[in-house]
């Protein structure tokens, strides 16, 4: 990977947030090509193109936080870093695509794709009728919440200068009072436009940066917003975040709010999600809805869930996954797996027996 984000082993492609390599023999004309670590881009933007506490500039040379006077300066730096990361990503993807074309053609499976027989070309060479690739923005909500926190704490309330906030993040928010203040700021997922608009901005900026790029197979790159489990891994390697997340704590998956930050119930959460135009995210999203069992008990509970989902989809929603679980039951299953062999949970697009999951 060419991301240059200080990994000890450059072969660990997932760490830099740039490229998910296409496995040898993978034949999908439309494939998930990459996942991008969005919060690390904001980290670079706040530190002149460097990771927090790193002397190495791995991003673009952008304005010092000492000189940033408003949110426009912050967003210009963010977009400059995003441009550099996406540019590197495209170079890496081109190399992977050409390697698959030249060294791992898939003629048998290509026969099953519309267009390959007619064109006489493998899917890896662009023979299929559809050749788009999905690129996933990981943890855009973390970027949105951090941008709102900067706007509120620095430029509205004047509680702290941006340079001092960055210094605090470099120290992993070591002051409990500041940690409580930042955590207490408003967050995405509570049907508050002034907060939600920053996550919308992060998603829209990512989508704009992908426009115009074409793969070696002749297809466009399409934005998606899901992370599998990389939101947890990126939380371990990224620095602290301005919304009160300390280094090591996970980001939220997909378009879900941060853990415990959706405080106004599922209706407010769905209203926040419906602010997106999902037609601009054609590679899909993941959006988790979680309920306590007692909320959905009986006929009334089923009606509540039905109305919530119907409203979400009628207003443009495209995906959600639902867990109806009691945390105490999960703890009991963790401690005594044999007593709960049939307990199932929904995890980022697939269903799994809880006891089959590895411990944290």
XYZ file of C-alpha atoms in Angstrom:
360
model
C 0.000 0.000 0.000
C 1.167 3.517 -0.778
C -0.858 5.316 1.883
C 2.206 6.157 3.970
C 0.397 6.196 7.297
C 3.168 4.785 9.433
C 2.335 1.081 9.446
C 5.077 -1.298 10.422
C 4.027 -3.745 7.735
C 3.017 -2.191 4.428
C 1.480 -5.499 3.402
C -1.338 -4.847 5.865
C -3.410 -3.036 3.268
C -6.339 -2.333 5.572
C -4.355 -0.152 7.937
C -3.786 2.826 5.699
C -7.393 3.023 4.670
C -6.620 2.865 0.989
C -6.894 -0.425 -0.829
C -8.681 -3.713 -0.418
C -6.891 -5.920 -2.958
C -8.959 -7.934 -5.391
C -8.225 -11.549 -4.608
C -6.645 -13.691 -7.336
C -9.324 -15.300 -9.413
C -12.070 -12.954 -8.271
C -14.295 -12.490 -11.268
C -17.053 -10.074 -10.398
C -17.570 -7.442 -13.065
C -18.782 -5.214 -10.267
C -16.521 -5.552 -7.240
C -15.816 -3.883 -3.949
C -12.459 -2.353 -4.695
C -11.436 -0.385 -1.620
C -12.292 1.014 1.785
C -11.191 4.499 2.798
C -10.486 5.523 6.384
C -12.332 8.866 6.516
C -11.378 10.049 10.046
C -7.679 9.685 9.301
C -8.144 12.196 6.484
C -9.474 14.752 8.962
C -6.556 13.935 11.260
C -4.167 14.841 8.442
C -6.136 18.004 7.732
C -5.777 19.173 11.340
C -2.026 18.519 11.461
C -0.599 19.875 8.192
C -0.661 16.489 6.466
C 0.855 14.520 9.335
C -0.589 11.920 11.669
C -0.898 13.134 15.245
C 2.500 12.935 16.971
C 4.281 11.922 13.763
C 7.095 13.982 12.205
C 6.440 12.451 8.776
C 4.166 14.247 6.340
C 2.109 11.518 4.672
C -0.585 13.772 3.228
C -0.801 17.138 1.522
C 0.890 20.178 3.025
C -2.070 22.170 4.320
C -2.621 25.135 6.621
C -1.511 24.975 10.239
C -4.362 24.884 12.779
C -2.817 28.035 14.280
C -3.795 29.892 11.095
C -7.251 28.416 10.519
C -9.803 31.154 11.158
C -13.107 29.430 10.334
C -14.706 26.197 9.183
C -13.982 27.052 5.563
C -10.250 26.743 6.329
C -10.874 23.367 7.993
C -12.951 21.990 5.122
C -10.439 23.215 2.516
C -7.713 21.291 4.317
C -9.946 18.218 4.597
C -10.776 18.277 0.890
C -7.101 18.736 -0.028
C -6.156 15.665 2.032
C -9.071 13.715 0.573
C -7.902 14.553 -2.933
C -4.402 13.229 -2.234
C -5.665 9.998 -0.630
C -8.114 9.283 -3.456
C -5.410 10.033 -6.029
C -3.083 7.499 -4.408
C -5.919 5.041 -4.188
C -6.611 5.288 -7.908
C -2.955 4.594 -8.709
C -3.015 1.533 -6.474
C -6.288 0.277 -7.913
C -4.989 0.629 -11.449
C -2.008 -1.569 -10.560
C -4.252 -4.207 -8.956
C -6.714 -4.208 -11.840
C -3.970 -4.591 -14.422
C -2.320 -7.369 -12.407
C -5.607 -9.277 -12.306
C -6.093 -8.746 -16.020
C -2.569 -9.886 -16.941
C -1.947 -12.646 -14.399
C -5.324 -13.827 -13.070
C -7.846 -13.947 -15.913
C -11.103 -15.770 -15.150
C -12.422 -17.167 -18.437
C -14.810 -19.745 -16.964
C -16.754 -17.379 -14.700
C -16.559 -14.661 -17.354
C -18.744 -16.886 -19.546
C -21.562 -16.291 -17.060
C -21.341 -12.486 -17.260
C -23.382 -10.665 -19.858
C -21.115 -9.155 -22.502
C -17.987 -11.258 -22.116
C -18.774 -13.827 -24.821
C -19.976 -11.099 -27.174
C -16.842 -9.002 -26.638
C -14.456 -11.937 -26.416
C -12.873 -10.451 -23.289
C -12.574 -11.577 -19.681
C -14.270 -9.624 -16.890
C -10.819 -8.595 -15.665
C -10.227 -6.957 -19.062
C -13.524 -5.094 -19.129
C -15.488 -7.588 -21.161
C -18.616 -7.510 -19.012
C -21.493 -5.194 -19.775
C -21.283 -3.608 -16.305
C -17.850 -2.820 -14.881
C -18.336 -0.429 -11.999
C -16.443 -0.858 -8.717
C -17.527 0.122 -5.227
C -15.355 2.244 -2.961
C -16.502 2.463 0.640
C -16.270 5.491 2.901
C -15.586 4.123 6.375
C -16.767 6.108 9.421
C -18.030 9.323 7.783
C -20.155 9.862 10.903
C -16.921 10.184 12.896
C -15.833 12.952 10.535
C -19.210 14.690 10.737
C -19.348 14.625 14.528
C -15.756 15.891 14.738
C -16.438 18.763 12.337
C -19.501 19.783 14.322
C -17.474 19.648 17.539
C -14.814 21.897 16.009
C -17.428 24.334 14.759
C -19.162 24.486 18.134
C -16.226 24.427 20.556
C -13.808 26.563 18.551
C -15.676 28.914 16.243
C -19.058 29.352 17.960
C -18.500 29.093 21.698
C -14.817 30.024 21.653
C -14.153 27.520 24.431
C -10.784 26.518 22.984
C -8.566 27.502 20.063
C -8.184 25.046 17.215
C -4.459 24.735 17.894
C -5.142 23.918 21.547
C -7.839 21.417 20.559
C -5.394 19.657 18.234
C -2.820 19.605 21.045
C -5.479 18.049 23.291
C -6.172 15.368 20.669
C -2.474 14.625 20.399
C -2.497 14.003 24.160
C -5.438 11.628 23.659
C -7.844 14.010 25.450
C -6.097 13.525 28.770
C -8.228 16.103 30.623
C -11.459 14.545 32.007
C -13.282 17.873 31.905
C -12.570 18.364 28.216
C -13.428 14.725 27.515
C -16.833 15.170 29.176
C -17.436 18.442 27.315
C -16.605 17.000 23.894
C -18.646 13.855 24.493
C -21.568 16.014 25.590
C -21.757 17.963 22.333
C -24.560 17.100 19.934
C -24.043 14.104 17.682
C -25.345 12.691 14.409
C -28.518 10.608 14.571
C -30.742 12.809 16.725
C -32.662 14.620 13.967
C -30.762 17.877 14.372
C -29.925 19.459 11.062
C -27.037 21.598 12.316
C -25.209 18.419 13.361
C -26.315 16.020 10.630
C -25.238 18.395 7.869
C -21.581 17.747 8.660
C -21.915 14.007 8.067
C -23.781 14.830 4.865
C -20.892 17.111 3.916
C -18.306 14.361 4.517
C -20.263 11.900 2.373
C -20.854 14.421 -0.411
C -17.174 15.454 -0.464
C -16.145 11.815 -0.773
C -18.612 11.241 -3.618
C -17.437 14.338 -5.485
C -13.831 13.223 -5.274
C -14.663 9.891 -6.938
C -16.391 11.539 -9.888
C -14.581 11.277 -13.194
C -12.347 8.337 -12.313
C -12.676 5.299 -14.549
C -11.204 1.877 -13.858
C -8.950 -0.017 -16.256
C -12.042 -2.095 -17.094
C -13.859 1.032 -18.263
C -16.279 1.267 -15.337
C -16.968 4.078 -12.888
C -16.147 3.971 -9.202
C -19.307 4.088 -7.087
C -19.536 5.231 -3.486
C -20.675 2.928 -0.710
C -20.817 3.417 3.056
C -20.086 0.277 5.023
C -17.061 -1.068 6.805
C -17.481 -4.752 7.662
C -15.321 -4.615 10.819
C -12.746 -2.025 9.750
C -14.430 0.714 11.787
C -13.111 -1.096 14.845
C -9.610 -1.542 13.407
C -9.375 2.070 12.260
C -10.421 3.134 15.743
C -7.376 1.333 17.089
C -4.881 3.022 14.755
C -6.370 6.529 14.364
C -5.698 9.331 16.814
C -8.307 10.831 19.127
C -11.337 12.598 17.622
C -12.711 16.043 18.401
C -16.141 14.679 19.373
C -14.720 12.941 22.433
C -13.480 9.626 21.077
C -10.139 8.552 22.497
C -7.558 6.590 20.530
C -8.406 2.900 20.517
C -12.157 3.377 20.704
C -14.058 2.144 17.625
C -15.849 4.308 15.128
C -19.445 3.529 14.237
C -20.194 1.134 11.402
C -21.698 2.392 8.178
C -24.101 5.253 8.785
C -24.939 4.314 12.340
C -24.356 6.943 15.032
C -21.581 6.435 17.548
C -22.279 4.026 20.389
C -24.673 5.668 22.825
C -24.894 8.932 20.902
C -28.387 8.459 19.431
C -30.344 9.798 22.383
C -33.692 10.748 20.862
C -34.974 7.334 19.828
C -35.389 5.451 16.532
C -37.715 8.025 14.949
C -35.091 10.770 15.281
C -32.401 8.385 14.028
C -34.415 7.498 10.926
C -35.087 11.193 10.273
C -31.334 11.793 10.298
C -30.780 8.950 7.831
C -33.502 10.208 5.524
C -31.561 13.439 5.026
C -29.288 11.553 2.638
C -30.048 11.200 -1.042
C -29.204 7.518 -1.298
C -29.275 7.687 -5.077
C -25.806 9.222 -4.765
C -24.577 6.143 -2.832
C -25.232 3.394 -5.399
C -22.876 0.865 -3.854
C -25.067 0.735 -0.768
C -24.833 1.408 2.956
C -25.196 -0.392 6.214
C -27.449 1.089 8.845
C -28.003 -0.656 12.166
C -31.235 -0.387 14.122
C -31.168 -1.894 17.614
C -34.135 -2.497 19.883
C -34.719 -3.933 23.319
C -37.098 -6.914 23.086
C -39.727 -5.255 25.281
C -40.066 -2.396 22.762
C -41.320 -4.729 20.051
C -43.358 -7.219 22.060
C -46.800 -8.273 20.872
C -48.979 -6.911 18.104
C -48.310 -3.303 19.073
C -44.565 -3.863 18.874
C -44.809 -5.400 15.416
C -46.926 -2.460 14.275
C -44.370 0.034 15.614
C -41.543 -1.674 13.762
C -43.611 -1.893 10.569
C -44.455 1.814 10.651
C -40.854 2.815 11.311
C -39.520 0.747 8.425
C -42.292 1.785 6.045
C -41.617 5.455 6.745
C -37.865 5.035 6.322
C -38.169 3.308 2.952
C -40.960 5.521 1.618
C -38.724 8.526 2.275
C -35.835 7.079 0.297
C -34.093 4.652 2.651
C -32.309 1.758 0.974
C -31.096 -0.598 3.714
C -31.232 -1.390 7.383
C -30.357 -4.346 9.543
C -32.160 -4.971 12.792
C -31.117 -6.520 16.069
C -33.677 -7.142 18.807
C -31.484 -8.167 21.705
C -31.168 -7.928 25.461
C -27.604 -6.979 26.495
C -27.937 -9.097 29.633
C -28.762 -12.122 27.505
C -25.647 -11.500 25.403
C -23.527 -11.341 28.544
C -24.973 -14.644 29.739
C -24.309 -16.206 26.325
C -20.744 -14.928 26.422
C -20.170 -16.447 29.863
C -22.082 -19.692 29.243
C -22.096 -20.409 25.480
C -23.553 -23.903 25.859
C -26.798 -22.474 27.248
C -27.449 -20.320 24.160
C -26.558 -22.408 21.083
C -29.290 -20.853 18.894
C -28.809 -17.160 19.707
C -28.367 -15.297 16.429
C -27.242 -11.728 15.755
C -26.997 -9.555 12.689
C -23.475 -8.340 11.895
C -22.785 -5.938 9.024
C -24.908 -7.632 6.406
C -24.857 -11.237 7.543
C -26.430 -13.338 10.274
C -24.273 -15.406 12.601
C -24.616 -17.484 15.740
C -23.448 -15.293 18.599
C -21.274 -18.036 20.041
C -19.383 -18.376 16.754
C -18.037 -14.827 17.089
C -14.528 -14.378 18.401
C -14.248 -12.644 21.788
C -13.187 -8.947 21.689
